mmCIF file of C-alpha atoms in Angstrom:
data_model
loop_
_atom_site.group_PDB
_atom_site.id
_atom_site.type_symbol
_atom_site.label_atom_id
_atom_site.label_comp_id
_atom_site.label_asym_id
_atom_site.label_seq_id
_atom_site.Cartn_x
_atom_site.Cartn_y
_atom_site.Cartn_z
ATOM 1 C CA UNK A 148 -0.493 0.445 -0.202
ATOM 2 C CA UNK A 149 1.634 3.519 -0.894
ATOM 3 C CA UNK A 150 1.872 6.178 1.547
ATOM 4 C CA UNK A 151 -0.843 8.206 -0.928
ATOM 5 C CA UNK A 152 -2.884 5.317 -0.566
ATOM 6 C CA UNK A 153 -2.420 5.162 3.890
ATOM 7 C CA UNK A 154 -2.807 8.680 3.846
ATOM 8 C CA UNK A 155 -6.764 8.747 2.270
ATOM 9 C CA UNK A 156 -7.171 5.706 4.920
ATOM 10 C CA UNK A 157 -5.999 7.353 8.672
ATOM 11 C CA UNK A 158 -8.218 8.007 11.105
ATOM 12 C CA UNK A 159 -9.022 11.810 11.305
ATOM 13 C CA UNK A 160 -11.253 11.787 13.486
ATOM 14 C CA UNK A 161 -7.882 11.374 16.377
ATOM 15 C CA UNK A 162 -5.777 13.658 14.204
ATOM 16 C CA UNK A 163 -8.370 16.181 14.746
ATOM 17 C CA UNK A 164 -9.013 15.653 18.351
ATOM 18 C CA UNK A 165 -5.194 16.242 18.747
ATOM 19 C CA UNK A 166 -5.142 19.219 17.252
ATOM 20 C CA UNK A 167 -7.791 20.439 18.869
ATOM 21 C CA UNK A 168 -5.971 19.953 22.743
ATOM 22 C CA UNK A 169 -2.557 21.227 21.314
ATOM 23 C CA UNK A 170 -5.120 24.290 20.054
ATOM 24 C CA UNK A 171 -6.244 24.296 23.653
ATOM 25 C CA UNK A 172 -2.564 23.841 25.287
ATOM 26 C CA UNK A 173 -1.277 27.441 22.592
ATOM 27 C CA UNK A 174 -3.716 29.621 24.532
ATOM 28 C CA UNK A 175 -3.456 28.276 27.773
ATOM 29 C CA UNK A 176 0.551 28.451 28.067
ATOM 30 C CA UNK A 177 -0.100 32.337 26.713
ATOM 31 C CA UNK A 178 -2.669 33.022 29.263
ATOM 32 C CA UNK A 179 -0.560 30.581 31.985
ATOM 33 C CA UNK A 180 2.791 32.836 30.620
ATOM 34 C CA UNK A 181 0.582 35.860 31.024
ATOM 35 C CA UNK A 182 2.506 36.268 27.372
ATOM 36 C CA UNK A 183 -0.679 38.749 26.450
ATOM 37 C CA UNK A 184 0.416 41.628 29.076
ATOM 38 C CA UNK A 185 3.404 40.857 29.272
ATOM 39 C CA UNK A 186 4.188 40.398 25.025
ATOM 40 C CA UNK A 187 7.212 37.458 26.384
ATOM 41 C CA UNK A 188 6.066 34.612 23.516
ATOM 42 C CA UNK A 189 9.500 33.133 23.724
ATOM 43 C CA UNK A 190 7.598 29.683 25.391
ATOM 44 C CA UNK A 191 4.372 29.992 22.995
ATOM 45 C CA UNK A 192 7.204 29.973 20.022
ATOM 46 C CA UNK A 193 9.137 26.707 21.716
ATOM 47 C CA UNK A 194 5.445 24.757 22.300
ATOM 48 C CA UNK A 195 4.501 25.736 18.233
ATOM 49 C CA UNK A 196 8.012 24.682 17.421
ATOM 50 C CA UNK A 197 7.189 21.703 18.621
ATOM 51 C CA UNK A 198 4.083 20.966 17.531
ATOM 52 C CA UNK A 199 5.508 20.994 14.349
ATOM 53 C CA UNK A 200 8.134 18.384 15.148
ATOM 54 C CA UNK A 201 5.744 16.650 17.035
ATOM 55 C CA UNK A 202 2.341 16.552 14.249
ATOM 56 C CA UNK A 203 5.517 15.803 11.439
ATOM 57 C CA UNK A 204 6.541 12.952 13.715
ATOM 58 C CA UNK A 205 2.928 11.663 13.928
ATOM 59 C CA UNK A 206 2.889 11.549 10.035
ATOM 60 C CA UNK A 207 5.766 9.639 9.240
ATOM 61 C CA UNK A 208 4.710 6.668 11.539
ATOM 62 C CA UNK A 209 1.874 6.607 11.219
ATOM 63 C CA UNK A 210 2.359 6.125 7.301
ATOM 64 C CA UNK A 211 5.519 3.803 7.143
ATOM 65 C CA UNK A 212 5.429 0.822 6.407
ATOM 66 C CA UNK A 213 6.548 -1.957 9.058
ATOM 67 C CA UNK A 214 5.586 -5.140 6.432
ATOM 68 C CA UNK A 215 9.745 -5.258 6.788
ATOM 69 C CA UNK A 216 9.682 -5.470 10.560
ATOM 70 C CA UNK A 217 8.827 -9.713 11.176
ATOM 71 C CA UNK A 218 8.722 -10.909 14.249
ATOM 72 C CA UNK A 219 12.532 -11.556 14.817
ATOM 73 C CA UNK A 220 13.646 -8.529 13.713
ATOM 74 C CA UNK A 221 11.029 -7.211 15.551
ATOM 75 C CA UNK A 222 12.173 -8.758 19.039
ATOM 76 C CA UNK A 223 15.832 -7.631 18.020
ATOM 77 C CA UNK A 224 14.664 -4.234 18.344
ATOM 78 C CA UNK A 225 12.818 -4.908 21.295
ATOM 79 C CA UNK A 226 16.445 -5.806 22.985
ATOM 80 C CA UNK A 227 18.119 -2.876 21.455
ATOM 81 C CA UNK A 228 15.626 -0.297 22.907
ATOM 82 C CA UNK A 229 15.375 -1.414 25.661
ATOM 83 C CA UNK A 230 19.428 -1.291 25.885
ATOM 84 C CA UNK A 231 19.299 2.450 24.769
ATOM 85 C CA UNK A 232 16.565 3.142 27.645
ATOM 86 C CA UNK A 233 18.856 1.931 30.230
ATOM 87 C CA UNK A 234 21.677 3.745 28.770
ATOM 88 C CA UNK A 235 19.797 7.364 28.881
ATOM 89 C CA UNK A 236 18.388 6.970 32.045
ATOM 90 C CA UNK A 237 21.737 6.382 33.685
ATOM 91 C CA UNK A 238 23.006 9.209 31.003
ATOM 92 C CA UNK A 239 20.811 11.685 32.804
ATOM 93 C CA UNK A 240 21.777 10.499 36.145
ATOM 94 C CA UNK A 241 25.608 11.468 35.465
ATOM 95 C CA UNK A 242 24.997 14.352 32.282
ATOM 96 C CA UNK A 243 21.383 16.025 32.783
ATOM 97 C CA UNK A 244 20.809 19.144 35.001
ATOM 98 C CA UNK A 245 19.268 19.659 37.515
ATOM 99 C CA UNK A 246 15.834 21.764 37.378
ATOM 100 C CA UNK A 247 13.939 22.360 41.195
ATOM 101 C CA UNK A 248 15.951 19.630 42.797
ATOM 102 C CA UNK A 249 15.459 16.769 39.687
ATOM 103 C CA UNK A 250 17.596 15.624 37.716
ATOM 104 C CA UNK A 251 14.999 14.621 35.092
ATOM 105 C CA UNK A 252 16.813 17.062 31.550
ATOM 106 C CA UNK A 253 19.717 15.963 28.639
ATOM 107 C CA UNK A 254 20.697 19.705 26.641
ATOM 108 C CA UNK A 255 20.968 17.925 23.321
ATOM 109 C CA UNK A 256 21.450 21.509 21.243
ATOM 110 C CA UNK A 257 19.628 23.685 21.515
ATOM 111 C CA UNK A 258 17.064 21.515 23.011
ATOM 112 C CA UNK A 259 16.098 20.401 26.119
ATOM 113 C CA UNK A 260 15.632 16.240 26.345
ATOM 114 C CA UNK A 261 13.590 14.078 29.389
ATOM 115 C CA UNK A 262 14.592 10.846 29.086
ATOM 116 C CA UNK A 263 11.411 9.389 30.802
ATOM 117 C CA UNK A 264 9.404 10.747 28.605
ATOM 118 C CA UNK A 265 10.873 8.738 26.135
ATOM 119 C CA UNK A 266 10.969 6.327 28.317
ATOM 120 C CA UNK A 267 7.516 5.697 28.479
ATOM 121 C CA UNK A 268 6.702 4.667 24.628
ATOM 122 C CA UNK A 269 9.880 2.657 24.749
ATOM 123 C CA UNK A 270 9.117 0.340 27.356
ATOM 124 C CA UNK A 271 5.127 0.111 26.083
ATOM 125 C CA UNK A 272 6.809 -1.637 22.273
ATOM 126 C CA UNK A 273 9.510 -3.601 24.593
ATOM 127 C CA UNK A 274 7.347 -4.798 26.792
ATOM 128 C CA UNK A 275 4.442 -5.159 23.555
ATOM 129 C CA UNK A 276 7.137 -7.732 21.875
ATOM 130 C CA UNK A 277 8.682 -9.475 25.670
ATOM 131 C CA UNK A 278 4.975 -10.402 26.465
ATOM 132 C CA UNK A 279 3.833 -11.549 23.326
ATOM 133 C CA UNK A 280 6.787 -13.848 22.917
ATOM 134 C CA UNK A 281 5.849 -15.585 26.061
ATOM 135 C CA UNK A 282 1.950 -14.718 25.593
ATOM 136 C CA UNK A 283 1.977 -19.144 26.047
ATOM 137 C CA UNK A 284 4.119 -18.559 29.395
ATOM 138 C CA UNK A 285 2.218 -15.480 30.794
ATOM 139 C CA UNK A 286 0.687 -16.832 34.228
ATOM 140 C CA UNK A 287 4.165 -19.331 34.592
ATOM 141 C CA UNK A 288 5.348 -17.340 38.016
ATOM 142 C CA UNK A 289 8.536 -17.238 36.332
ATOM 143 C CA UNK A 290 8.434 -15.779 32.857
ATOM 144 C CA UNK A 291 6.160 -13.274 34.691
ATOM 145 C CA UNK A 292 8.934 -12.285 37.555
ATOM 146 C CA UNK A 293 11.634 -12.070 34.938
ATOM 147 C CA UNK A 294 8.839 -9.042 32.689
ATOM 148 C CA UNK A 295 8.046 -7.477 36.214
ATOM 149 C CA UNK A 296 12.126 -7.035 36.613
ATOM 150 C CA UNK A 297 12.347 -5.802 33.659
ATOM 151 C CA UNK A 298 9.391 -2.656 34.141
ATOM 152 C CA UNK A 299 11.443 -1.970 37.146
ATOM 153 C CA UNK A 300 14.997 -1.855 36.028
ATOM 154 C CA UNK A 301 13.775 1.206 34.409
ATOM 155 C CA UNK A 302 11.437 2.383 37.364
ATOM 156 C CA UNK A 303 14.802 1.779 39.924
ATOM 157 C CA UNK A 304 16.902 4.680 37.587
ATOM 158 C CA UNK A 305 13.511 6.892 37.222
ATOM 159 C CA UNK A 306 13.134 7.113 40.737
ATOM 160 C CA UNK A 307 16.476 7.904 40.904
ATOM 161 C CA UNK A 308 15.833 11.359 39.582
ATOM 162 C CA UNK A 309 13.579 11.771 41.308
ATOM 163 C CA UNK A 310 10.466 11.366 38.777
ATOM 164 C CA UNK A 311 7.881 9.052 41.406
ATOM 165 C CA UNK A 312 4.886 10.109 39.059
ATOM 166 C CA UNK A 313 6.871 8.580 35.386
ATOM 167 C CA UNK A 314 7.466 5.672 37.777
ATOM 168 C CA UNK A 315 3.845 5.425 38.567
ATOM 169 C CA UNK A 316 2.683 5.544 34.977
ATOM 170 C CA UNK A 317 5.130 3.126 34.165
ATOM 171 C CA UNK A 318 3.553 0.329 36.550
ATOM 172 C CA UNK A 319 -0.250 0.900 35.843
ATOM 173 C CA UNK A 320 0.821 0.964 31.923
ATOM 174 C CA UNK A 321 2.273 -2.142 32.494
ATOM 175 C CA UNK A 322 -0.871 -3.539 35.158
ATOM 176 C CA UNK A 323 -2.507 -2.948 31.682
ATOM 177 C CA UNK A 324 -1.378 -4.552 29.554
ATOM 178 C CA UNK A 325 -0.471 -7.560 31.166
ATOM 179 C CA UNK A 326 -4.971 -7.373 32.193
ATOM 180 C CA UNK A 327 -4.726 -7.576 28.174
ATOM 181 C CA UNK A 328 -2.110 -10.601 27.866
ATOM 182 C CA UNK A 329 -4.420 -12.816 29.823
ATOM 183 C CA UNK A 330 -2.903 -12.541 33.202
ATOM 184 C CA UNK A 331 -4.823 -15.320 35.281
ATOM 185 C CA UNK A 332 -7.549 -13.810 36.836
ATOM 186 C CA UNK A 333 -6.277 -15.515 40.298
ATOM 187 C CA UNK A 334 -2.977 -12.732 40.175
ATOM 188 C CA UNK A 335 -5.299 -10.505 39.636
ATOM 189 C CA UNK A 336 -8.129 -11.245 43.200
ATOM 190 C CA UNK A 337 -5.087 -11.973 44.722
ATOM 191 C CA UNK A 338 -3.025 -8.421 43.323
ATOM 192 C CA UNK A 339 -6.192 -6.598 44.240
ATOM 193 C CA UNK A 340 -6.535 -8.914 48.354
ATOM 194 C CA UNK A 341 -2.942 -7.881 48.947
ATOM 195 C CA UNK A 342 -3.326 -3.941 47.513
ATOM 196 C CA UNK A 343 -5.595 -2.128 51.142
ATOM 197 C CA UNK A 344 -2.967 -3.591 53.848
ATOM 198 C CA UNK A 345 -0.198 -2.385 51.132
ATOM 199 C CA UNK A 346 -1.312 0.628 51.149
ATOM 200 C CA UNK A 347 -2.062 0.665 54.716
ATOM 201 C CA UNK A 348 0.901 -0.116 55.826
ATOM 202 C CA UNK A 349 2.662 2.159 53.351
ATOM 203 C CA UNK A 350 0.733 4.871 54.650
ATOM 204 C CA UNK A 351 1.747 3.658 57.837
ATOM 205 C CA UNK A 352 5.473 3.605 57.446
ATOM 206 C CA UNK A 353 6.039 6.913 55.645
ATOM 207 C CA UNK A 354 4.465 8.652 58.307
ATOM 208 C CA UNK A 355 7.795 7.361 60.736
ATOM 209 C CA UNK A 356 10.196 10.263 60.998
ATOM 210 C CA UNK A 357 13.167 7.245 60.364
ATOM 211 C CA UNK A 358 11.637 6.398 57.082
ATOM 212 C CA UNK A 359 13.443 4.955 54.038
ATOM 213 C CA UNK A 360 11.738 4.784 50.418
ATOM 214 C CA UNK A 361 10.472 7.880 50.210
ATOM 215 C CA UNK A 362 11.996 11.335 49.585
ATOM 216 C CA UNK A 363 10.849 14.223 52.443
ATOM 217 C CA UNK A 364 9.035 16.363 49.550
ATOM 218 C CA UNK A 365 7.437 12.908 48.296
ATOM 219 C CA UNK A 366 6.193 12.304 51.965
ATOM 220 C CA UNK A 367 5.075 16.042 52.606
ATOM 221 C CA UNK A 368 2.911 15.714 49.068
ATOM 222 C CA UNK A 369 1.482 12.638 50.084
ATOM 223 C CA UNK A 370 0.317 13.877 53.452
ATOM 224 C CA UNK A 371 -0.921 17.416 52.233
ATOM 225 C CA UNK A 372 -3.659 15.464 50.137
ATOM 226 C CA UNK A 373 -4.476 13.144 53.148
ATOM 227 C CA UNK A 374 -4.928 16.539 55.059
ATOM 228 C CA UNK A 375 -4.320 19.644 53.616
ATOM 229 C CA UNK A 376 -5.870 21.469 56.179
ATOM 230 C CA UNK A 377 -2.757 21.124 57.753
ATOM 231 C CA UNK A 378 -0.488 21.883 55.584
ATOM 232 C CA UNK A 379 -2.159 24.750 54.300
ATOM 233 C CA UNK A 380 0.521 27.675 54.284
ATOM 234 C CA UNK A 381 3.101 25.247 52.481
ATOM 235 C CA UNK A 382 2.879 22.246 51.040
ATOM 236 C CA UNK A 383 -0.418 21.700 49.795
ATOM 237 C CA UNK A 384 -1.050 25.923 49.521
ATOM 238 C CA UNK A 385 -0.451 25.414 45.327
ATOM 239 C CA UNK A 386 -3.506 22.043 45.376
ATOM 240 C CA UNK A 387 -5.855 24.920 47.536
ATOM 241 C CA UNK A 388 -5.335 27.692 44.921
ATOM 242 C CA UNK A 389 -5.842 25.195 42.265
ATOM 243 C CA UNK A 390 -8.877 24.397 43.840
ATOM 244 C CA UNK A 391 -9.479 27.421 44.219
ATOM 245 C CA UNK A 392 -9.377 28.429 40.548
ATOM 246 C CA UNK A 393 -11.614 25.840 39.077
ATOM 247 C CA UNK A 394 -14.499 26.998 41.661
ATOM 248 C CA UNK A 395 -13.826 30.126 40.539
ATOM 249 C CA UNK A 396 -14.363 29.786 36.895
ATOM 250 C CA UNK A 397 -18.389 28.586 37.905
ATOM 251 C CA UNK A 398 -20.284 27.378 35.022
ATOM 252 C CA UNK A 399 -19.138 29.276 32.282
ATOM 253 C CA UNK A 400 -15.748 30.886 33.576
ATOM 254 C CA UNK A 401 -14.139 33.836 33.182
ATOM 255 C CA UNK A 402 -12.961 34.197 30.139
ATOM 256 C CA UNK A 403 -9.426 34.005 28.278
ATOM 257 C CA UNK A 404 -6.980 35.339 29.966
ATOM 258 C CA UNK A 405 -9.171 37.164 32.619
ATOM 259 C CA UNK A 406 -7.932 34.338 35.396
ATOM 260 C CA UNK A 407 -7.025 36.226 38.477
ATOM 261 C CA UNK A 408 -5.530 33.651 40.286
ATOM 262 C CA UNK A 409 -3.185 33.257 37.422
ATOM 263 C CA UNK A 410 -2.893 36.899 37.641
ATOM 264 C CA UNK A 411 -1.714 36.885 40.790
ATOM 265 C CA UNK A 412 0.786 34.053 40.534
ATOM 266 C CA UNK A 413 -0.305 31.707 42.779
ATOM 267 C CA UNK A 414 0.138 28.263 40.745
ATOM 268 C CA UNK A 415 4.109 28.053 39.958
ATOM 269 C CA UNK A 416 4.713 26.657 36.710
ATOM 270 C CA UNK A 417 1.634 27.404 35.833
ATOM 271 C CA UNK A 418 2.187 26.139 31.973
ATOM 272 C CA UNK A 419 2.896 22.673 33.158
ATOM 273 C CA UNK A 420 1.202 20.535 36.171
ATOM 274 C CA UNK A 421 -1.639 22.373 36.648
ATOM 275 C CA UNK A 422 -2.383 24.194 33.400
ATOM 276 C CA UNK A 423 -6.002 22.000 33.670
ATOM 277 C CA UNK A 424 -6.624 24.737 36.509
ATOM 278 C CA UNK A 425 -5.565 27.876 34.006
ATOM 279 C CA UNK A 426 -8.361 26.533 31.952
ATOM 280 C CA UNK A 427 -10.788 25.506 34.592
ATOM 281 C CA UNK A 428 -10.744 29.383 36.082
ATOM 282 C CA UNK A 429 -11.149 30.438 32.434
ATOM 283 C CA UNK A 430 -13.405 28.345 30.841
ATOM 284 C CA UNK A 431 -15.698 27.180 33.688
ATOM 285 C CA UNK A 432 -17.443 23.556 34.001
ATOM 286 C CA UNK A 433 -18.790 23.598 30.487
ATOM 287 C CA UNK A 434 -14.906 24.115 28.298
ATOM 288 C CA UNK A 435 -13.300 21.507 30.628
ATOM 289 C CA UNK A 436 -16.098 18.852 30.339
ATOM 290 C CA UNK A 437 -15.733 19.750 26.607
ATOM 291 C CA UNK A 438 -11.898 19.016 27.153
ATOM 292 C CA UNK A 439 -12.043 15.771 29.051
ATOM 293 C CA UNK A 440 -15.016 14.934 26.096
ATOM 294 C CA UNK A 441 -12.412 15.150 23.841
ATOM 295 C CA UNK A 442 -10.446 13.042 25.448
ATOM 296 C CA UNK A 443 -12.927 10.503 25.921
ATOM 297 C CA UNK A 444 -13.216 10.192 22.167
ATOM 298 C CA UNK A 445 -9.899 9.883 21.469
ATOM 299 C CA UNK A 446 -9.268 7.020 24.474
ATOM 300 C CA UNK A 447 -12.708 5.279 23.406
ATOM 301 C CA UNK A 448 -11.467 5.141 19.712
ATOM 302 C CA UNK A 449 -7.970 2.835 21.131
ATOM 303 C CA UNK A 450 -10.218 0.960 23.117
ATOM 304 C CA UNK A 451 -12.502 -0.166 20.403
ATOM 305 C CA UNK A 452 -9.425 -0.268 17.609
ATOM 306 C CA UNK A 453 -8.173 -2.963 20.579
ATOM 307 C CA UNK A 454 -11.230 -5.311 20.760
ATOM 308 C CA UNK A 455 -10.763 -5.391 17.036
ATOM 309 C CA UNK A 456 -7.070 -6.192 17.094
ATOM 310 C CA UNK A 457 -6.124 -9.937 17.243
ATOM 311 C CA UNK A 458 -2.793 -9.645 16.818
ATOM 312 C CA UNK A 459 -1.515 -9.778 20.928
ATOM 313 C CA UNK A 460 1.726 -8.399 19.966
ATOM 314 C CA UNK A 461 -0.128 -4.918 18.196
ATOM 315 C CA UNK A 462 -2.862 -4.788 21.063
ATOM 316 C CA UNK A 463 -0.795 -4.809 23.494
ATOM 317 C CA UNK A 464 0.846 -1.910 22.318
ATOM 318 C CA UNK A 465 -2.567 -0.195 21.983
ATOM 319 C CA UNK A 466 -3.261 -1.272 25.305
ATOM 320 C CA UNK A 467 -0.210 0.643 26.465
ATOM 321 C CA UNK A 468 -0.414 3.558 24.832
ATOM 322 C CA UNK A 469 -4.060 4.433 26.053
ATOM 323 C CA UNK A 470 -3.509 3.339 29.085
ATOM 324 C CA UNK A 471 -0.423 5.918 28.829
ATOM 325 C CA UNK A 472 -2.969 8.545 27.747
ATOM 326 C CA UNK A 473 -5.558 7.894 30.146
ATOM 327 C CA UNK A 474 -3.333 7.626 33.462
ATOM 328 C CA UNK A 475 -1.552 10.993 32.507
ATOM 329 C CA UNK A 476 -4.680 12.909 32.351
ATOM 330 C CA UNK A 477 -5.888 11.141 35.119
ATOM 331 C CA UNK A 478 -3.723 11.806 37.608
ATOM 332 C CA UNK A 479 -2.711 15.456 36.276
ATOM 333 C CA UNK A 480 -6.674 16.316 36.668
ATOM 334 C CA UNK A 481 -7.099 13.988 39.742
ATOM 335 C CA UNK A 482 -3.946 16.490 41.365
ATOM 336 C CA UNK A 483 -5.167 20.064 40.245
ATOM 337 C CA UNK A 484 -8.427 18.772 41.783
ATOM 338 C CA UNK A 485 -7.145 17.864 44.823
ATOM 339 C CA UNK A 486 -7.790 13.720 45.077
ATOM 340 C CA UNK A 487 -4.369 12.786 44.425
ATOM 341 C CA UNK A 488 -1.082 14.061 45.772
ATOM 342 C CA UNK A 489 1.155 16.580 43.774
ATOM 343 C CA UNK A 490 2.991 14.620 41.531
ATOM 344 C CA UNK A 491 4.476 16.635 38.780
ATOM 345 C CA UNK A 492 2.316 15.057 35.651
ATOM 346 C CA UNK A 493 1.276 17.002 32.347
ATOM 347 C CA UNK A 494 -1.968 17.177 30.815
ATOM 348 C CA UNK A 495 -1.080 15.364 27.550
ATOM 349 C CA UNK A 496 -0.577 17.900 24.444
ATOM 350 C CA UNK A 497 -1.632 20.412 26.362
ATOM 351 C CA UNK A 498 0.544 21.148 29.174
ATOM 352 C CA UNK A 499 3.888 23.249 27.891
ATOM 353 C CA UNK A 500 6.815 20.356 27.553
ATOM 354 C CA UNK A 501 8.708 19.173 24.360
ATOM 355 C CA UNK A 502 9.881 15.435 25.230
ATOM 356 C CA UNK A 503 6.233 14.951 26.733
ATOM 357 C CA UNK A 504 4.658 16.697 23.222
ATOM 358 C CA UNK A 505 6.643 15.232 21.119
ATOM 359 C CA UNK A 506 6.028 11.561 22.542
ATOM 360 C CA UNK A 507 2.655 11.546 22.867
ATOM 361 C CA UNK A 508 2.482 12.574 19.173
ATOM 362 C CA UNK A 509 4.488 9.863 18.302
ATOM 363 C CA UNK A 510 2.352 6.856 19.958
ATOM 364 C CA UNK A 511 -0.493 8.769 17.860
ATOM 365 C CA UNK A 512 1.340 7.855 15.203
ATOM 366 C CA UNK A 513 1.240 4.151 15.745
ATOM 367 C CA UNK A 514 -1.962 4.049 16.673
ATOM 368 C CA UNK A 515 -3.143 5.779 13.058
ATOM 369 C CA UNK A 516 -0.829 3.206 11.902
ATOM 370 C CA UNK A 517 -1.997 0.045 13.288
ATOM 371 C CA UNK A 518 -5.838 1.703 12.384
ATOM 372 C CA UNK A 519 -4.706 1.832 8.977
ATOM 373 C CA UNK A 520 -3.221 -1.807 8.920
ATOM 374 C CA UNK A 521 -6.511 -3.241 10.788
ATOM 375 C CA UNK A 522 -8.800 -0.909 8.308
ATOM 376 C CA UNK A 523 -6.432 -2.623 4.855
ATOM 377 C CA UNK A 524 -5.432 -5.732 6.731
ATOM 378 C CA UNK A 525 -2.254 -4.912 5.567
ATOM 379 C CA UNK A 526 0.633 -7.846 7.110
ATOM 380 C CA UNK A 527 3.577 -6.586 9.269
#
């Protein structure tokens, strides 16, 4: 099938949904940074440049013919990508630079590069390959432990940055892939049965003054989410102001660029983790509902694609991508509404950040490619 034929059969709805989110992001970033007041549009320009790279990458991946990659080559590539991933995560700890107490970024020429963002997409493909290779042995305890170890190795290096939020997303994506890979329900039931006592034990332990599991700021973020009133003047201050901003938007919002709490600088770095608060104050409940509806349609289209795929590898890739988008949206919105502890996770396609935007667009490219494959039933 030619590139022209693939382009004709591409899922244009997904492209429109992602484009809408990206434009909303540009407007929200311009408001969050006060560009309309200061005249400093540098962050908007940078994000627009990343948008160009992102959409170009999306179309290149969507239109690429993967027929040449057979199962053996795919497994070799998965091993190579896994090794590259670990190498980059180690490199950022050695050569990266620190921002707000975390070493997550490396500089490549004029661009800042965050390996942990791309690690999500790399691990989706690696684990899809590894799990599909052992499809008949997925419930064998030895194989299961081997796969768990493969997932937790990069998580160890990500926690060293430290980057707890990305580590959590890693685990959730892997669990979604395991579920679709037909993990025995006995494992699932045992996991659910152990979840509550483990969480209670975790909360008991981190409250101890001598706990070593979390950094102090991570511990306080969790405690502040559980008892925001006790930390209202410091650790929970940002979350409380975020909730106030969301509530003040009411039904219709105050209008674009009319947010008061943002102008008062109550939300540090609002263009990244707390951009949903900016949007909520300015467009209100209806505007936020429309944005969440866009995400919902995007995720549902991915779920429908999973249901109609027989190839276990491709099924696990789509599952991983949809799980990644869903959990990032869920955690980000959960944080800004005060439901979850502050984790520092961006809102897909909307938040400011080149690495995050490019990685999510590449993921959409693979979704589109798989959608074309399913539509035309050509073989990889």
